[in-house]
Short mmCIF file of C-alpha atoms and ligand atoms in Angstrom, two decimals:
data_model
loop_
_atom_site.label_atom_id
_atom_site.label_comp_id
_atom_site.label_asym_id
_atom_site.label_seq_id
_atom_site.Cartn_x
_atom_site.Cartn_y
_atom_site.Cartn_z
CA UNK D 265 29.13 23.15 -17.33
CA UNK D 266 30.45 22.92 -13.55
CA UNK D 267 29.52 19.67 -12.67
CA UNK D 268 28.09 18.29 -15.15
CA UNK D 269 27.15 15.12 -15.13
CA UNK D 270 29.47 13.06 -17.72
CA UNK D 271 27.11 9.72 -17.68
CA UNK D 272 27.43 6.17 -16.90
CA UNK D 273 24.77 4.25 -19.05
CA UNK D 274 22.61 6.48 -16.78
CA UNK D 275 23.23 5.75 -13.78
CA UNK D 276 24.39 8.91 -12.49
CA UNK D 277 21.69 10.78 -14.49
CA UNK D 278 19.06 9.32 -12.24
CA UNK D 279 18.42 11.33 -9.13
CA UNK D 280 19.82 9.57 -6.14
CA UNK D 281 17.03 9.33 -4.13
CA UNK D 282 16.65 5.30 -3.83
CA UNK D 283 19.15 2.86 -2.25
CA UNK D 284 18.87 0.65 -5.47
CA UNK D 285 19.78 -2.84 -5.74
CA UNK D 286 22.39 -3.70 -7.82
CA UNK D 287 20.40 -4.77 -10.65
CA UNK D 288 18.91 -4.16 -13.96
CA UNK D 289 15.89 -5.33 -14.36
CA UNK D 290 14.82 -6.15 -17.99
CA UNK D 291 11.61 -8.69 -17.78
CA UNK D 292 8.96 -10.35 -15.79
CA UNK D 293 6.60 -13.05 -15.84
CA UNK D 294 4.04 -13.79 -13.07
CA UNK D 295 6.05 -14.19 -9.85
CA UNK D 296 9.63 -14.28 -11.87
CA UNK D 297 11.55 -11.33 -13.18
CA UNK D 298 14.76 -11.13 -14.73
CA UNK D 299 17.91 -8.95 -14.56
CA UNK D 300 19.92 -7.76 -17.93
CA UNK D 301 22.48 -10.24 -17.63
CA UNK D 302 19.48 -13.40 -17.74
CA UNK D 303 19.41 -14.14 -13.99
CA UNK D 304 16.20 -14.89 -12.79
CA UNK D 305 14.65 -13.91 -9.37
CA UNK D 306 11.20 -15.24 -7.72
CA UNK D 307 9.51 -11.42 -6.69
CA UNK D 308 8.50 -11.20 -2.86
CA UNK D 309 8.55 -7.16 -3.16
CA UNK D 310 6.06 -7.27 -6.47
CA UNK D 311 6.98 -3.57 -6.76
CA UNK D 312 6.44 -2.64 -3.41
CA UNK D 313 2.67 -4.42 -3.72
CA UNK D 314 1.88 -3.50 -7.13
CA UNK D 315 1.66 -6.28 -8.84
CA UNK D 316 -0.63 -8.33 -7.45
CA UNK D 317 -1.42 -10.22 -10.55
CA UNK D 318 2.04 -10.76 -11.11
CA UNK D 319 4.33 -10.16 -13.71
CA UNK D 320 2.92 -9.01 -17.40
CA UNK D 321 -0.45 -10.78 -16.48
CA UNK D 322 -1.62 -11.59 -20.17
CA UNK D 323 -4.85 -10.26 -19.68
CA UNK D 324 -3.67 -6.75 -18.10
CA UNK D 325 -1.54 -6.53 -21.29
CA UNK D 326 -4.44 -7.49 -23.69
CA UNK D 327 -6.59 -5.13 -22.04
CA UNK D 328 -3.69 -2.29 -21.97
CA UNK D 329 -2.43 -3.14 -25.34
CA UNK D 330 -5.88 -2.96 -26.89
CA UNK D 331 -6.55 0.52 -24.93
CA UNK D 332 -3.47 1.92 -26.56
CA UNK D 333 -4.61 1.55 -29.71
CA UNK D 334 -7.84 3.09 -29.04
CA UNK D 335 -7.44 5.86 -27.11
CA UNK D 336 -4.66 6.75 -24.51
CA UNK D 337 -5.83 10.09 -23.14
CA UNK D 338 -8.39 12.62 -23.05
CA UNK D 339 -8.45 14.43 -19.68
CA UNK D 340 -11.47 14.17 -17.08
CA UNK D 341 -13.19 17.14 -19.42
CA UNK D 342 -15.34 14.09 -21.14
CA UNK D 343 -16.31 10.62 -19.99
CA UNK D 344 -14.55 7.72 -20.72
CA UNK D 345 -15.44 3.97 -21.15
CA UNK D 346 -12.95 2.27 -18.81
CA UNK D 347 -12.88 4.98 -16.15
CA UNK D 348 -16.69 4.60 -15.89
CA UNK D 349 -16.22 0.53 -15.67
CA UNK D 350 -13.63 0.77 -12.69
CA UNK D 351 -15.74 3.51 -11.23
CA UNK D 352 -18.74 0.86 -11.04
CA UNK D 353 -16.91 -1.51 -10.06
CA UNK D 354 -14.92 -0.37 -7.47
CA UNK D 355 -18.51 0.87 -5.89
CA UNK D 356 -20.16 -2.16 -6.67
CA UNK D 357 -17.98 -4.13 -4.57
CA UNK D 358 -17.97 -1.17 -1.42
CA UNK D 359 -19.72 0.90 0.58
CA UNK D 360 -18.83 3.70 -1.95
CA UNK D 361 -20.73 5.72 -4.07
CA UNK D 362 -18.54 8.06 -5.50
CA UNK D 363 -14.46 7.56 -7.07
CA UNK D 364 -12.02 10.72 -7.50
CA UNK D 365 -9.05 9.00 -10.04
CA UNK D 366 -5.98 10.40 -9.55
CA UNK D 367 -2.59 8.47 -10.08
CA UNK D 368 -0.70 7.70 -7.38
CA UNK D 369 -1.18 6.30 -3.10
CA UNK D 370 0.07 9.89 -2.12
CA UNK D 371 -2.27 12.11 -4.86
CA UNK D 372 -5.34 9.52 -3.17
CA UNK D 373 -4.54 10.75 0.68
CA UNK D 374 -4.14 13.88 -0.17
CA UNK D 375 -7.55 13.88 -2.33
CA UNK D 376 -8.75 12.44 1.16
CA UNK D 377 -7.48 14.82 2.76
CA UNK D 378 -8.73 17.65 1.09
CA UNK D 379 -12.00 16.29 1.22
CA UNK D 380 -11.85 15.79 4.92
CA UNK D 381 -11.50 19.53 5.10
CA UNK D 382 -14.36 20.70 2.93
CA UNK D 383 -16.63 18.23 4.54
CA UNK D 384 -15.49 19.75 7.83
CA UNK D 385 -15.69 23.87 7.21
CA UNK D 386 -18.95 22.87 5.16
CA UNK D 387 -20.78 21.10 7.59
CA UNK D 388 -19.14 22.21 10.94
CA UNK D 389 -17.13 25.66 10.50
CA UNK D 390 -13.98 26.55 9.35
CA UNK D 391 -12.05 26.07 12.52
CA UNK D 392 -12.68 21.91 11.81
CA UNK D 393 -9.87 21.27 10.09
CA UNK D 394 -7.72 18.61 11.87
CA UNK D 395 -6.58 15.17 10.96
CA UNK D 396 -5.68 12.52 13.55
CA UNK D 397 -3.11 10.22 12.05
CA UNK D 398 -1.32 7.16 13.89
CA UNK D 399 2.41 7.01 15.03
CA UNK D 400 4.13 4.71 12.58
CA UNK D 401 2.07 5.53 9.58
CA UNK D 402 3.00 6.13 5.68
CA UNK D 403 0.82 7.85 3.49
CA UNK D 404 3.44 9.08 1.06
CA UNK D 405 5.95 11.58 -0.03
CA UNK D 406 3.73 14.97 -1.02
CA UNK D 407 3.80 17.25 1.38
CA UNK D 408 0.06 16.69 3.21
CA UNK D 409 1.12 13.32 3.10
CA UNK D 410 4.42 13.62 4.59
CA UNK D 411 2.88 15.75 6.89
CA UNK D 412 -0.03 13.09 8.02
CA UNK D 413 2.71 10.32 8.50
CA UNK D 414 3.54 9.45 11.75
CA UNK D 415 7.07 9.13 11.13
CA UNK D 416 9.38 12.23 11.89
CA UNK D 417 12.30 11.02 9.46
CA UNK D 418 10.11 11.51 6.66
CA UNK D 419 9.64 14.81 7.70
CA UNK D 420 13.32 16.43 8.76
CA UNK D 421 14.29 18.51 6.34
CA UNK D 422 11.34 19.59 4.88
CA UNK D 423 9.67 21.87 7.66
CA UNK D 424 7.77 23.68 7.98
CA UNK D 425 5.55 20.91 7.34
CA UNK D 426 1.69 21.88 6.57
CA UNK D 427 -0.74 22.57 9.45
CA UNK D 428 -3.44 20.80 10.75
CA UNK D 429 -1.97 17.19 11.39
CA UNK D 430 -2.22 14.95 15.03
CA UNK D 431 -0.65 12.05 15.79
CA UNK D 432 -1.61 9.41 18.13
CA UNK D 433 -0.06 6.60 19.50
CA UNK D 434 -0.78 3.38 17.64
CA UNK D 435 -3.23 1.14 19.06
CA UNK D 436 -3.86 3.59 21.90
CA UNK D 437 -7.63 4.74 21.92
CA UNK D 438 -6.97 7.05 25.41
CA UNK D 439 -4.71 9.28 23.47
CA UNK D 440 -7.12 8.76 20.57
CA UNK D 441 -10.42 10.06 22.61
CA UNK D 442 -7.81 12.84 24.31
CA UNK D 443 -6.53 14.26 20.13
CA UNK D 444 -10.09 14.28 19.12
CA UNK D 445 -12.30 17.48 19.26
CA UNK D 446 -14.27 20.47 17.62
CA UNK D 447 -11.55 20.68 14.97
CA UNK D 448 -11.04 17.54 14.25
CA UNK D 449 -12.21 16.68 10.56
CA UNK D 450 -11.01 13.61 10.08
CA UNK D 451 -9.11 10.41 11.45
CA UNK D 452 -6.73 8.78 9.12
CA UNK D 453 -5.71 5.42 9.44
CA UNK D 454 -4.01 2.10 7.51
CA UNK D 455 -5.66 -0.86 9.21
CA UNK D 456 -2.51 -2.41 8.50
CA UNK D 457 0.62 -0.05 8.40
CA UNK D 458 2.41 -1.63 5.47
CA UNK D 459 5.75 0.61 5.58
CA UNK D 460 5.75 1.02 8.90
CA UNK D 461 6.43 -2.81 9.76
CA UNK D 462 3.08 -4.71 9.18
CA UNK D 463 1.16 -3.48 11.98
CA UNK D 464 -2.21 -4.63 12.87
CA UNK D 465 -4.34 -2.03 14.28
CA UNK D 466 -6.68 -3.70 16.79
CA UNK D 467 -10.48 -4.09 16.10
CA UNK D 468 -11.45 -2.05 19.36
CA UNK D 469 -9.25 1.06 18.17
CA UNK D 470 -11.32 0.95 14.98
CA UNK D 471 -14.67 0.50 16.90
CA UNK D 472 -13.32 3.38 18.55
CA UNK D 473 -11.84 5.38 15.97
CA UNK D 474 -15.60 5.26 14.26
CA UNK D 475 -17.68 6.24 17.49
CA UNK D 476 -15.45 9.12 17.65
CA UNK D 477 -16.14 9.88 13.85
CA UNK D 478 -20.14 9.50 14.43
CA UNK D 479 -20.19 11.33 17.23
CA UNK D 480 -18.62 14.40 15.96
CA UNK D 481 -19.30 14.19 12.74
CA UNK D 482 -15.97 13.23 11.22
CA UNK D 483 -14.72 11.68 8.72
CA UNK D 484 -13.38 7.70 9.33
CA UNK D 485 -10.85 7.50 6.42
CA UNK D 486 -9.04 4.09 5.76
CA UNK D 487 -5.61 4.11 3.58
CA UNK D 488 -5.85 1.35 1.85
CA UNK D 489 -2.79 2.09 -0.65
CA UNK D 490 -0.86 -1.06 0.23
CA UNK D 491 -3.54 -3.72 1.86
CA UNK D 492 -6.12 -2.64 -0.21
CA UNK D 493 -6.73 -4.43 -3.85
CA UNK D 494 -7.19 -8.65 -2.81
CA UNK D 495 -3.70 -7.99 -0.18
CA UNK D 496 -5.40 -8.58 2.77
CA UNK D 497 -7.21 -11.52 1.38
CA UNK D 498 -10.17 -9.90 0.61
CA UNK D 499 -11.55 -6.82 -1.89
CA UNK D 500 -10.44 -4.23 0.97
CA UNK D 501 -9.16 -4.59 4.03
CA UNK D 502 -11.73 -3.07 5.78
CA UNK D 503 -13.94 -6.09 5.25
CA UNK D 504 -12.28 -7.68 7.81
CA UNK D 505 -12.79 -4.91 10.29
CA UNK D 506 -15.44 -4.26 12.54
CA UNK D 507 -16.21 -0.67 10.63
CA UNK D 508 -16.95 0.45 7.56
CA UNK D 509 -14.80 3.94 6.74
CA UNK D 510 -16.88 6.84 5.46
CA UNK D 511 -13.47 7.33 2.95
CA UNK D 512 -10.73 4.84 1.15
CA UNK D 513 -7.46 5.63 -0.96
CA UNK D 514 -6.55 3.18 -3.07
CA UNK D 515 -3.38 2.69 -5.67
CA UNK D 516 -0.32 0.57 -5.63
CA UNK D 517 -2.20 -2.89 -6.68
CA UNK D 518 -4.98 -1.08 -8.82
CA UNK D 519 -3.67 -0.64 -12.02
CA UNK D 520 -1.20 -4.03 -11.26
CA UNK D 521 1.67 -1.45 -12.53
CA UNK D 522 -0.07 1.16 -14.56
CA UNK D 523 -0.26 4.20 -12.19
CA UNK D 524 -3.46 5.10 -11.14
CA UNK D 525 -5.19 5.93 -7.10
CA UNK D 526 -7.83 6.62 -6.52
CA UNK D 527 -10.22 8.21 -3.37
CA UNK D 528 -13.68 6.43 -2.76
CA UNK D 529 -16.45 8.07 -0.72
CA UNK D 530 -20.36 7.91 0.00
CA UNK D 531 -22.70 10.09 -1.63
CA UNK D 532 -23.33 12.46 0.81
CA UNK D 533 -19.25 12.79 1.73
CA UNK D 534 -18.52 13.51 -1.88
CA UNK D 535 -20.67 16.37 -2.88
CA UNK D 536 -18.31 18.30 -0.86
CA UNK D 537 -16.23 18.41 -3.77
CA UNK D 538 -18.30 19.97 -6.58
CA UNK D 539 -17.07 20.53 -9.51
CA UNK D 540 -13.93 22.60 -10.11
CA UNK D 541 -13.27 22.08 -6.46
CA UNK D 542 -10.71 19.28 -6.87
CA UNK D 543 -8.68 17.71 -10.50
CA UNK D 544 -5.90 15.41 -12.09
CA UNK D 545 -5.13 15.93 -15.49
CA UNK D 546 -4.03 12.02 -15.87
CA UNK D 547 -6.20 11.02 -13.28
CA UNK D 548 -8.23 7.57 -14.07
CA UNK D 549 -6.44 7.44 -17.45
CA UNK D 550 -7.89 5.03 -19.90
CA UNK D 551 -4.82 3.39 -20.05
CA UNK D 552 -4.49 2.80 -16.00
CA UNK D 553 -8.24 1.80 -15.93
CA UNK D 554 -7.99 -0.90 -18.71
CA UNK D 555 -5.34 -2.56 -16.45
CA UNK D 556 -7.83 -1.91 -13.29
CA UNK D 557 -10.51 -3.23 -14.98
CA UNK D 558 -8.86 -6.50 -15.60
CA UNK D 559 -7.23 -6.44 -12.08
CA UNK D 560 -10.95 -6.33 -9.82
CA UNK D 561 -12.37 -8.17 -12.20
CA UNK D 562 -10.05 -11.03 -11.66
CA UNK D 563 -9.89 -10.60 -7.84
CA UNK D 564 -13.85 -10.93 -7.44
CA UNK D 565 -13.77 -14.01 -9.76
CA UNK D 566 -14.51 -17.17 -8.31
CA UNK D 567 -11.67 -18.60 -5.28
CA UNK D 568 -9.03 -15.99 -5.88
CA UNK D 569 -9.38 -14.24 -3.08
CA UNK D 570 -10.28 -17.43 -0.57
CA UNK D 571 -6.83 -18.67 -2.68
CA UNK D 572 -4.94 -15.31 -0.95
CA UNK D 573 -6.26 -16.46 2.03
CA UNK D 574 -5.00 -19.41 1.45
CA UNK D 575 -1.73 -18.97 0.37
CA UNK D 576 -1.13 -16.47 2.81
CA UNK D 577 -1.67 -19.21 5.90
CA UNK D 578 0.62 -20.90 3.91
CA UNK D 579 3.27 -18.06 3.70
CA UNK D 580 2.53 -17.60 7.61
CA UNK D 581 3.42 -21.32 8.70
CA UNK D 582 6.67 -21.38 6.57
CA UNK D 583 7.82 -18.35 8.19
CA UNK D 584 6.19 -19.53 11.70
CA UNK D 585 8.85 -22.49 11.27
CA UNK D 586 11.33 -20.37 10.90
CA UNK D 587 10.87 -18.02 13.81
CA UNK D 588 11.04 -21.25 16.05
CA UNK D 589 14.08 -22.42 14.49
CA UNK D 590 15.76 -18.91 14.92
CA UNK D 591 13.90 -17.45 18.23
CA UNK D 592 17.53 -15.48 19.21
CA UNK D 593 16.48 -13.51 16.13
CA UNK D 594 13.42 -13.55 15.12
CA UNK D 595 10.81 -11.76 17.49
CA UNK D 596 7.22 -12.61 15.31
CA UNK D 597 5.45 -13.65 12.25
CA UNK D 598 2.84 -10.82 11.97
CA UNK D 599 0.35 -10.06 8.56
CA UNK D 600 -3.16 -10.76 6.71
CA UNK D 601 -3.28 -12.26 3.87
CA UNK D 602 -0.14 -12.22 1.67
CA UNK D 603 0.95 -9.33 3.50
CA UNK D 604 3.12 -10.98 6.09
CA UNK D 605 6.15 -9.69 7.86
CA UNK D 606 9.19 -11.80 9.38
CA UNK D 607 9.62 -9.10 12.33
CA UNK D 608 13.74 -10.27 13.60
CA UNK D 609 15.06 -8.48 17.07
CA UNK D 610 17.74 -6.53 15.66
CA UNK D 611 18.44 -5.01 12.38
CA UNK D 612 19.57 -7.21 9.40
CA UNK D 613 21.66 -4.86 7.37
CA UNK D 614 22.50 -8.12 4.93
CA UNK D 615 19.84 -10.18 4.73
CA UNK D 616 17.95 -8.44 1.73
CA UNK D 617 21.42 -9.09 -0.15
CA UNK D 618 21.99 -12.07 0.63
CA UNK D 619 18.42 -13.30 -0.32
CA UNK D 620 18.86 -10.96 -3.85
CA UNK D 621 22.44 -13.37 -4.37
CA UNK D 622 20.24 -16.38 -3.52
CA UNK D 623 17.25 -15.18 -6.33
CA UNK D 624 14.77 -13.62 -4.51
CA UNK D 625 13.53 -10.10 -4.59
CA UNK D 626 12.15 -9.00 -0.81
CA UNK D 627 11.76 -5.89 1.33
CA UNK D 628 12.54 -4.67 4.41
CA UNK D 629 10.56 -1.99 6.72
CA UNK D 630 13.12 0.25 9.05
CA UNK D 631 16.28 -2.86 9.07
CA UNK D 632 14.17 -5.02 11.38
CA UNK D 633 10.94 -6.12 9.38
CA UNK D 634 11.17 -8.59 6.46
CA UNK D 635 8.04 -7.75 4.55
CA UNK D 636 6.65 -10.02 1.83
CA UNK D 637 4.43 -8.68 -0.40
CA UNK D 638 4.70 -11.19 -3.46
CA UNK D 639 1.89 -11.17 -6.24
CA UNK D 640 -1.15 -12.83 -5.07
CA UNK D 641 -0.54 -15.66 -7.37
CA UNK D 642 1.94 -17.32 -5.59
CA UNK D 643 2.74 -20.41 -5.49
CA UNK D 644 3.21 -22.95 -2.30
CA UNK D 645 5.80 -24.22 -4.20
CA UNK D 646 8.16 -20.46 -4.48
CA UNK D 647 7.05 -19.89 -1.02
CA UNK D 648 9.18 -23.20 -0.12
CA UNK D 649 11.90 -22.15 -2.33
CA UNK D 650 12.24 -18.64 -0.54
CA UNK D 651 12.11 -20.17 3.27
CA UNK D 652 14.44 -22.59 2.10
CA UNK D 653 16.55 -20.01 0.75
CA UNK D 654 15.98 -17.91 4.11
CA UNK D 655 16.77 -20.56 6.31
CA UNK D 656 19.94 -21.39 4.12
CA UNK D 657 21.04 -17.35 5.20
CA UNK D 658 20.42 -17.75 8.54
CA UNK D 659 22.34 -20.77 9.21
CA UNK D 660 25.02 -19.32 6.93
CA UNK D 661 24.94 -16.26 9.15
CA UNK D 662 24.83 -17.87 12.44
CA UNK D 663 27.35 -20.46 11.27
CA UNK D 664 29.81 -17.29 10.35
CA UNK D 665 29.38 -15.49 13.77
CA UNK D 666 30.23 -18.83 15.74
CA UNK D 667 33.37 -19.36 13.92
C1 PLP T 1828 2.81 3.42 -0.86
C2 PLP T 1828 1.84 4.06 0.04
C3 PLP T 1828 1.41 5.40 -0.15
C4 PLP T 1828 2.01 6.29 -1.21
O1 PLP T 1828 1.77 5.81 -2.48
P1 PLP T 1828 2.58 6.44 -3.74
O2 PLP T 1828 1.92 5.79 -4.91
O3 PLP T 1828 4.01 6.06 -3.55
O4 PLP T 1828 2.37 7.90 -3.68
C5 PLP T 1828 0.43 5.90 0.68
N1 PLP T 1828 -0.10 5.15 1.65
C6 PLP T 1828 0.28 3.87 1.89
C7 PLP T 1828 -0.37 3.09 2.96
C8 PLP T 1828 1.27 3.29 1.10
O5 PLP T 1828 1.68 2.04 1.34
#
């Protein structure tokens, strides 16, 4: 066949979508994961925030392992045990009534999403439609969610990109009173943009964001994909806020690996999707809800979450030191919890690498923002190791360029 793809162990078979590292991955253990050829690496990237109990948590594989044997899948035709456990849960612990499962951050916005716009033609008209999203945002790869983030390289290529999306300048509640109207259904907001660079949004552009919401009759939804789930240092981020959103997506830390999102509403917000109206065949999979189960269960037990808190002052200080150390390049320490960014002036094509060499696993947002998002059972002690391994990098570096 004209170029067909010969094979390399794989490699080549595998779309190329990613910038891997240049590793194999084979195991993991809380905060410590190994590659095929037995080195070990302390995880600051816990799968891009997934697994926030860290590594093959033995009571996420009990739970999982026993759920396998049982029963794996059924569809959402008929109840099952575990999805009806994180469903109480999950409300329990919220302002929610109501949880659509589906299985992934994106499949939750754009369940949000979709809800937005029923709630809107059903209670204000079909022309109410709109969905103010913030400049910087990420809320995934589909194309409603490509199409809500504020970030056009996400977008290029793909036009024409779906209708009915704003986007306001972060942080600025002039622009956000000016994009609001008669057709707006929804606003959509992380209160802490995760991909794009750890950004805080300010408490009086929430207050804001939820008069506007009340007095039109929108919908305030929070994506809590990434910051959601015990990140933020507490059940959801919006705790911390001075609002409470009418709507929440949650996934990435949820199922601490197993895929599964899900879309949280009141009462009153969700009957606007009656049955038939939305669906996921995997959605809220026993599988994926064992592992939830285990995963809020844990986080609302006694001091873990004042323990995130804790560890992520901790994380903060370290990489305070650091920034006044190296204040040529590093602009900020910025985060919540043990979501906390080093934020340097100009882009550090090598630093990632050089960290992965040293045996650590981190992330970077857009070259300039070093973004640690370790499991939230760190320890002070690999927090050490890794800013002793950063600083070891940037004295390397700044050795090499004086030379
Ligand atoms: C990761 C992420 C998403 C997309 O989640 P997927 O599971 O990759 O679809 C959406 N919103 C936010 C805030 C995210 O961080």
């Amino acid at each position: 066949m004209p170029g067909k793809n010969t094979g390399d162990s794989g490699l080549s078979a595998v779309a190329n979508t990613y910038n891997r590292f240049p590793v194999t991955l084979v195991k993991g253990k809380g905060c410590t994961v190994w590659d095929d050829a037995g080195r070990e690496y302390v995880d600051f990237a816990a799968g891009i925030a997934v697994c926030s109990l860290g590594h093959c948590h033995p009571e996420v594989t009990r739970a999982v392992a026993d759920q396998v044997g049982r029963l794996v899948h059924v569809s959402n035709l008929y109840w099952t045990l575990p999805q009806q456990r994180v469903a109480g849960l999950l409300t329990e612990n919220s302002f929610g009534d109501r949880v659509f499962f589906c299985n992934s951050g994106a499949e939750a916005v754009e369940a949000a999403i979709k809800l937005a716009r029923r709630y809107g033609h059903d209670t204000r008209g079909p022309e109410c439609h709109e969905v103010i999203c913030l400049e910087g945002s990420f809320h995934g790869r589909t194309l409603a969610a490509v199409a809500a983030t504020g970030q056009p390289v996400y977008q290029k290529g793909f036009e024409p990109m779906p209708d009915g999306f704003v986007h306001c300048p972060f942080n600025d509640i002039q622009a956000l009173e000016a994009a609001a109207g008669r057709e707006t259904a929804a606003i959509l907001l992380e209160p802490i943009q995760g991909e794009g660079g750890v950004r805080l949004v300010d408490d009086d552009f929430l207050r804001a964001a939820r008069n506007i919401c009340d007095r039109l009759g929108a919908l305030l939804i929070f994506d809590e994909v990434q910051v959601g789930i015990g990140r933020a240092g507490t059940l959801f981020a919006y705790e911390q806020t001075p609002v409470i959103p009418d709507v929440i997506c949650l996934a990435k830390a949820l199922g601490n690996g197993f895929p599964i999102g899900a879309m949280m509403a009141g009462d009153e917000v969700m009957a606007h999707l009656p049955p038939g109206s939305h669906a996921s065949t995997f959605g809220g999979n026993p599988v994926a809800c064992a592992a939830a189960e285990v995963v809020i269960n844990t986080m609302i037990s006694d001091g873990f979450l004042e323990g995130v808190v804790k560890t992520g002052s901790y994380l903060r200080e370290r990489l305070g030191y650091l920034a006044s150390e190296y204040p040529d390049r590093i602009l900020e320490v910025r985060g919540k919890g043990l979501i906390q960014a080093l934020v340097f002036r100009e882009e550090e094509p090598n630093l990632a690498g050089r960290l992965l060499e040293a045996g650590f696993l981190v992330i970077f947002s857009h070259g300039k923002v070093l973004r640690m998002v370790p499991p939230l059972i760190v320890t002070e002690a690999e927090i050490d190791a890794l800013a002793a391994a950063l600083r070891d990098v940037l004295k390397g570096q700044s050795a090499a360029s004086q030379a």
